[in-house]
GROMACS .gro file of C-alpha atoms in nm:
model
  256
    1UNK     CA    1   0.002   0.009  -0.004
    2UNK     CA    2   0.140   0.323  -0.115
    3UNK     CA    3  -0.022   0.652   0.059
    4UNK     CA    4  -0.012   0.988  -0.076
    5UNK     CA    5  -0.144   1.337   0.037
    6UNK     CA    6  -0.185   1.587  -0.250
    7UNK     CA    7  -0.177   1.948  -0.135
    8UNK     CA    8  -0.348   2.142  -0.423
    9UNK     CA    9  -0.311   2.553  -0.411
   10UNK     CA   10  -0.383   2.822  -0.671
   11UNK     CA   11  -0.008   2.899  -0.644
   12UNK     CA   12   0.202   3.209  -0.628
   13UNK     CA   13   0.516   3.340  -0.822
   14UNK     CA   14   0.633   3.529  -0.497
   15UNK     CA   15   0.897   3.304  -0.327
   16UNK     CA   16   0.887   3.497   0.004
   17UNK     CA   17   0.531   3.441   0.061
   18UNK     CA   18   0.516   3.076  -0.089
   19UNK     CA   19   0.807   2.968   0.174
   20UNK     CA   20   0.601   3.103   0.457
   21UNK     CA   21   0.259   2.980   0.355
   22UNK     CA   22   0.220   2.700   0.103
   23UNK     CA   23   0.548   2.522   0.195
   24UNK     CA   24   0.461   2.587   0.569
   25UNK     CA   25   0.131   2.414   0.528
   26UNK     CA   26   0.283   2.129   0.337
   27UNK     CA   27   0.548   2.087   0.603
   28UNK     CA   28   0.304   2.068   0.876
   29UNK     CA   29   0.096   1.812   0.694
   30UNK     CA   30   0.415   1.597   0.632
   31UNK     CA   31   0.502   1.616   0.999
   32UNK     CA   32   0.156   1.503   1.100
   33UNK     CA   33   0.115   1.219   0.830
   34UNK     CA   34   0.458   1.046   0.847
   35UNK     CA   35   0.303   0.724   0.679
   36UNK     CA   36   0.197   0.953   0.362
   37UNK     CA   37   0.421   1.091   0.098
   38UNK     CA   38   0.322   1.478   0.039
   39UNK     CA   39   0.307   1.611  -0.308
   40UNK     CA   40   0.238   1.961  -0.445
   41UNK     CA   41   0.024   2.069  -0.730
   42UNK     CA   42  -0.088   2.426  -0.831
   43UNK     CA   43  -0.420   2.513  -1.054
   44UNK     CA   44  -0.280   2.839  -1.190
   45UNK     CA   45  -0.119   2.747  -1.524
   46UNK     CA   46   0.015   3.111  -1.559
   47UNK     CA   47   0.198   3.071  -1.229
   48UNK     CA   48   0.319   2.736  -1.317
   49UNK     CA   49   0.456   2.863  -1.657
   50UNK     CA   50   0.617   3.169  -1.487
   51UNK     CA   51   0.794   2.958  -1.224
   52UNK     CA   52   0.929   2.726  -1.491
   53UNK     CA   53   1.060   3.003  -1.707
   54UNK     CA   54   1.189   3.232  -1.439
   55UNK     CA   55   1.293   3.016  -1.168
   56UNK     CA   56   1.329   2.676  -1.344
   57UNK     CA   57   1.086   2.549  -1.078
   58UNK     CA   58   0.866   2.264  -1.184
   59UNK     CA   59   0.523   2.251  -1.008
   60UNK     CA   60   0.285   2.000  -1.182
   61UNK     CA   61  -0.078   2.067  -1.257
   62UNK     CA   62  -0.338   1.857  -1.089
   63UNK     CA   63  -0.365   1.634  -1.391
   64UNK     CA   64   0.005   1.578  -1.447
   65UNK     CA   65   0.056   1.503  -1.075
   66UNK     CA   66  -0.242   1.245  -1.089
   67UNK     CA   67  -0.093   1.058  -1.362
   68UNK     CA   68   0.246   1.059  -1.201
   69UNK     CA   69   0.075   0.893  -0.872
   70UNK     CA   70  -0.104   0.631  -1.106
   71UNK     CA   71   0.227   0.535  -1.281
   72UNK     CA   72   0.416   0.522  -0.944
   73UNK     CA   73   0.166   0.287  -0.798
   74UNK     CA   74   0.021   0.485  -0.526
   75UNK     CA   75  -0.307   0.319  -0.402
   76UNK     CA   76  -0.439   0.549  -0.127
   77UNK     CA   77  -0.470   0.913  -0.215
   78UNK     CA   78  -0.600   1.211  -0.002
   79UNK     CA   79  -0.659   1.541  -0.174
   80UNK     CA   80  -0.629   1.861   0.036
   81UNK     CA   81  -0.684   2.202  -0.136
   82UNK     CA   82  -0.559   2.517   0.029
   83UNK     CA   83  -0.841   2.712  -0.120
   84UNK     CA   84  -1.031   2.931   0.118
   85UNK     CA   85  -1.389   2.866  -0.005
   86UNK     CA   86  -1.555   2.600  -0.233
   87UNK     CA   87  -1.550   2.840  -0.539
   88UNK     CA   88  -1.443   2.835  -0.895
   89UNK     CA   89  -1.085   2.710  -0.824
   90UNK     CA   90  -1.221   2.415  -0.610
   91UNK     CA   91  -1.484   2.327  -0.886
   92UNK     CA   92  -1.212   2.331  -1.137
   93UNK     CA   93  -0.982   2.098  -0.896
   94UNK     CA   94  -1.266   1.851  -0.860
   95UNK     CA   95  -1.333   1.827  -1.240
   96UNK     CA   96  -0.973   1.773  -1.292
   97UNK     CA   97  -0.955   1.494  -1.031
   98UNK     CA   98  -1.277   1.319  -1.169
   99UNK     CA   99  -1.110   1.087  -1.418
  100UNK     CA  100  -0.869   0.947  -1.157
  101UNK     CA  101  -1.142   0.857  -0.891
  102UNK     CA  102  -1.146   0.491  -0.998
  103UNK     CA  103  -0.768   0.454  -1.067
  104UNK     CA  104  -0.683   0.429  -0.673
  105UNK     CA  105  -0.801   0.195  -0.432
  106UNK     CA  106  -0.907   0.479  -0.212
  107UNK     CA  107  -0.924   0.871  -0.280
  108UNK     CA  108  -1.069   1.118  -0.039
  109UNK     CA  109  -1.095   1.485  -0.071
  110UNK     CA  110  -1.049   1.744   0.228
  111UNK     CA  111  -1.258   2.050   0.238
  112UNK     CA  112  -1.148   2.408   0.163
  113UNK     CA  113  -1.053   2.615   0.469
  114UNK     CA  114  -1.384   2.777   0.531
  115UNK     CA  115  -1.654   2.516   0.489
  116UNK     CA  116  -1.869   2.545   0.798
  117UNK     CA  117  -1.960   2.760   1.101
  118UNK     CA  118  -1.685   2.589   1.313
  119UNK     CA  119  -1.423   2.707   1.055
  120UNK     CA  120  -1.555   3.067   1.053
  121UNK     CA  121  -1.534   3.082   1.432
  122UNK     CA  122  -1.202   2.917   1.461
  123UNK     CA  123  -1.034   3.164   1.183
  124UNK     CA  124  -1.213   3.478   1.337
  125UNK     CA  125  -1.092   3.378   1.698
  126UNK     CA  126  -0.727   3.333   1.548
  127UNK     CA  127  -0.728   3.685   1.350
  128UNK     CA  128  -0.856   3.857   1.663
  129UNK     CA  129  -0.578   3.715   1.879
  130UNK     CA  130  -0.318   3.771   1.607
  131UNK     CA  131  -0.391   4.140   1.579
  132UNK     CA  132  -0.458   4.390   1.850
  133UNK     CA  133  -0.548   4.755   1.777
  134UNK     CA  134  -0.631   5.067   1.986
  135UNK     CA  135  -0.945   5.261   2.034
  136UNK     CA  136  -1.063   5.435   1.723
  137UNK     CA  137  -0.875   5.196   1.525
  138UNK     CA  138  -1.023   4.938   1.282
  139UNK     CA  139  -0.903   4.617   1.096
  140UNK     CA  140  -1.000   4.580   0.735
  141UNK     CA  141  -0.946   4.232   0.573
  142UNK     CA  142  -0.889   4.207   0.192
  143UNK     CA  143  -1.041   3.901   0.054
  144UNK     CA  144  -1.027   3.795  -0.308
  145UNK     CA  145  -1.389   3.757  -0.388
  146UNK     CA  146  -1.569   3.575  -0.679
  147UNK     CA  147  -1.874   3.574  -0.886
  148UNK     CA  148  -1.939   3.219  -0.756
  149UNK     CA  149  -2.220   3.162  -0.523
  150UNK     CA  150  -1.938   3.055  -0.246
  151UNK     CA  151  -1.869   3.425  -0.226
  152UNK     CA  152  -2.137   3.407   0.044
  153UNK     CA  153  -1.856   3.294   0.293
  154UNK     CA  154  -1.707   3.659   0.306
  155UNK     CA  155  -2.031   3.839   0.436
  156UNK     CA  156  -2.053   3.530   0.648
  157UNK     CA  157  -1.736   3.589   0.816
  158UNK     CA  158  -1.796   3.951   0.834
  159UNK     CA  159  -2.112   3.884   1.039
  160UNK     CA  160  -1.921   3.625   1.264
  161UNK     CA  161  -1.698   3.895   1.365
  162UNK     CA  162  -1.991   4.096   1.469
  163UNK     CA  163  -2.167   3.788   1.652
  164UNK     CA  164  -1.860   3.750   1.854
  165UNK     CA  165  -1.834   4.090   1.965
  166UNK     CA  166  -1.557   4.246   1.740
  167UNK     CA  167  -1.746   4.537   1.568
  168UNK     CA  168  -1.423   4.709   1.455
  169UNK     CA  169  -1.303   4.437   1.223
  170UNK     CA  170  -1.434   4.457   0.854
  171UNK     CA  171  -1.424   4.241   0.548
  172UNK     CA  172  -1.411   4.349   0.177
  173UNK     CA  173  -1.319   4.183  -0.130
  174UNK     CA  174  -1.133   4.259  -0.461
  175UNK     CA  175  -1.377   4.087  -0.695
  176UNK     CA  176  -1.686   4.004  -0.502
  177UNK     CA  177  -1.934   4.143  -0.212
  178UNK     CA  178  -1.874   4.316   0.026
  179UNK     CA  179  -1.659   4.585  -0.179
  180UNK     CA  180  -1.412   4.837  -0.026
  181UNK     CA  181  -1.680   5.086  -0.066
  182UNK     CA  182  -1.921   4.891   0.123
  183UNK     CA  183  -1.685   4.847   0.426
  184UNK     CA  184  -1.600   5.212   0.401
  185UNK     CA  185  -1.962   5.296   0.426
  186UNK     CA  186  -1.981   5.089   0.746
  187UNK     CA  187  -1.670   5.227   0.868
  188UNK     CA  188  -1.748   5.601   0.831
  189UNK     CA  189  -2.037   5.545   1.101
  190UNK     CA  190  -1.764   5.513   1.347
  191UNK     CA  191  -1.482   5.764   1.422
  192UNK     CA  192  -1.183   5.564   1.348
  193UNK     CA  193  -0.857   5.745   1.275
  194UNK     CA  194  -0.639   5.441   1.190
  195UNK     CA  195  -0.696   5.131   0.989
  196UNK     CA  196  -0.484   4.797   0.976
  197UNK     CA  197  -0.512   4.643   0.634
  198UNK     CA  198  -0.458   4.253   0.637
  199UNK     CA  199  -0.477   4.015   0.335
  200UNK     CA  200  -0.755   3.749   0.390
  201UNK     CA  201  -0.585   3.500   0.156
  202UNK     CA  202  -0.355   3.221   0.194
  203UNK     CA  203  -0.054   3.393   0.047
  204UNK     CA  204   0.034   3.754   0.069
  205UNK     CA  205   0.112   3.806  -0.310
  206UNK     CA  206   0.013   4.025  -0.582
  207UNK     CA  207  -0.309   4.137  -0.440
  208UNK     CA  208  -0.156   4.199  -0.107
  209UNK     CA  209   0.148   4.377  -0.232
  210UNK     CA  210  -0.022   4.590  -0.489
  211UNK     CA  211  -0.389   4.614  -0.476
  212UNK     CA  212  -0.378   4.636  -0.088
  213UNK     CA  213  -0.054   4.794   0.019
  214UNK     CA  214   0.082   4.947  -0.312
  215UNK     CA  215   0.150   5.329  -0.373
  216UNK     CA  216  -0.095   5.354  -0.670
  217UNK     CA  217  -0.384   5.565  -0.639
  218UNK     CA  218  -0.635   5.306  -0.657
  219UNK     CA  219  -0.479   5.076  -0.408
  220UNK     CA  220  -0.685   5.013  -0.060
  221UNK     CA  221  -0.406   5.192   0.123
  222UNK     CA  222  -0.425   5.505  -0.110
  223UNK     CA  223  -0.794   5.511  -0.111
  224UNK     CA  224  -0.830   5.496   0.268
  225UNK     CA  225  -0.553   5.754   0.315
  226UNK     CA  226  -0.740   5.997   0.079
  227UNK     CA  227  -1.034   5.946   0.309
  228UNK     CA  228  -0.812   6.095   0.600
  229UNK     CA  229  -0.729   5.756   0.770
  230UNK     CA  230  -0.378   5.657   0.888
  231UNK     CA  231  -0.302   5.312   0.725
  232UNK     CA  232  -0.080   5.035   0.833
  233UNK     CA  233  -0.044   4.718   0.616
  234UNK     CA  234   0.043   4.378   0.746
  235UNK     CA  235   0.179   4.161   0.475
  236UNK     CA  236   0.116   3.826   0.599
  237UNK     CA  237  -0.102   3.544   0.441
  238UNK     CA  238  -0.351   3.340   0.628
  239UNK     CA  239  -0.119   3.044   0.560
  240UNK     CA  240   0.147   3.164   0.781
  241UNK     CA  241  -0.074   3.120   1.086
  242UNK     CA  242  -0.043   2.782   1.276
  243UNK     CA  243  -0.422   2.783   1.345
  244UNK     CA  244  -0.476   2.787   0.964
  245UNK     CA  245  -0.231   2.525   0.900
  246UNK     CA  246  -0.382   2.287   1.178
  247UNK     CA  247  -0.739   2.366   1.017
  248UNK     CA  248  -0.607   2.204   0.696
  249UNK     CA  249  -0.461   1.896   0.906
  250UNK     CA  250  -0.803   1.865   1.052
  251UNK     CA  251  -0.969   1.874   0.718
  252UNK     CA  252  -0.730   1.587   0.612
  253UNK     CA  253  -0.858   1.393   0.897
  254UNK     CA  254  -1.203   1.450   0.819
  255UNK     CA  255  -1.188   1.388   0.454
  256UNK     CA  256  -1.450   1.162   0.283
   0.00000   0.00000   0.00000
């Protein structure tokens, strides 16, 4: 019996955040499941191509890796995505996996990071413990957002902060709902002087470095500064947090 765990990520071309997030998640899984071989696959073909051409770093697609596992005689496979939500990337991953379901004795698939209320509460509690701000200060999280119905996770997490008693923490997304304008509309009702911006993404890559913390006039930092806020940016991906790494380990244990 040959056992494998496949950790599937969207990927990032930023080596600094990859080492702190994706690689840290993979290391934690390898330490926890010593009887399994741990493999990496990315879903972004653009990032895979960039890493190959720029860094000579070869990361397989999901299909390439599954073909390799079949060829190498692996019998029992667990798939664990590092996606935050059950969105487009997760749907595409499941589609890519479907031809291989019957090629192994057993194949189980773990859930993305935020898949139920327990996940929401655990992550909310972690974010609160990791980030302390003073009076008249707010925390604004930058989520990716999507047109997929799974975007509902973002307002659900926003609500969870309120329900848990943290009314100074807000969620907004780059490509979904709530938007930055939505969050600023709520923040205006309070007399905040300072805002701490944090990426609500596994890696602190392009979106975090440019769309959130960049110096361009349309970055979230610049927009908030124009509104009179003092702004700090924390370039830390969720994947750096031990609690998040442990959540993925729990999802592997619960995989069906």
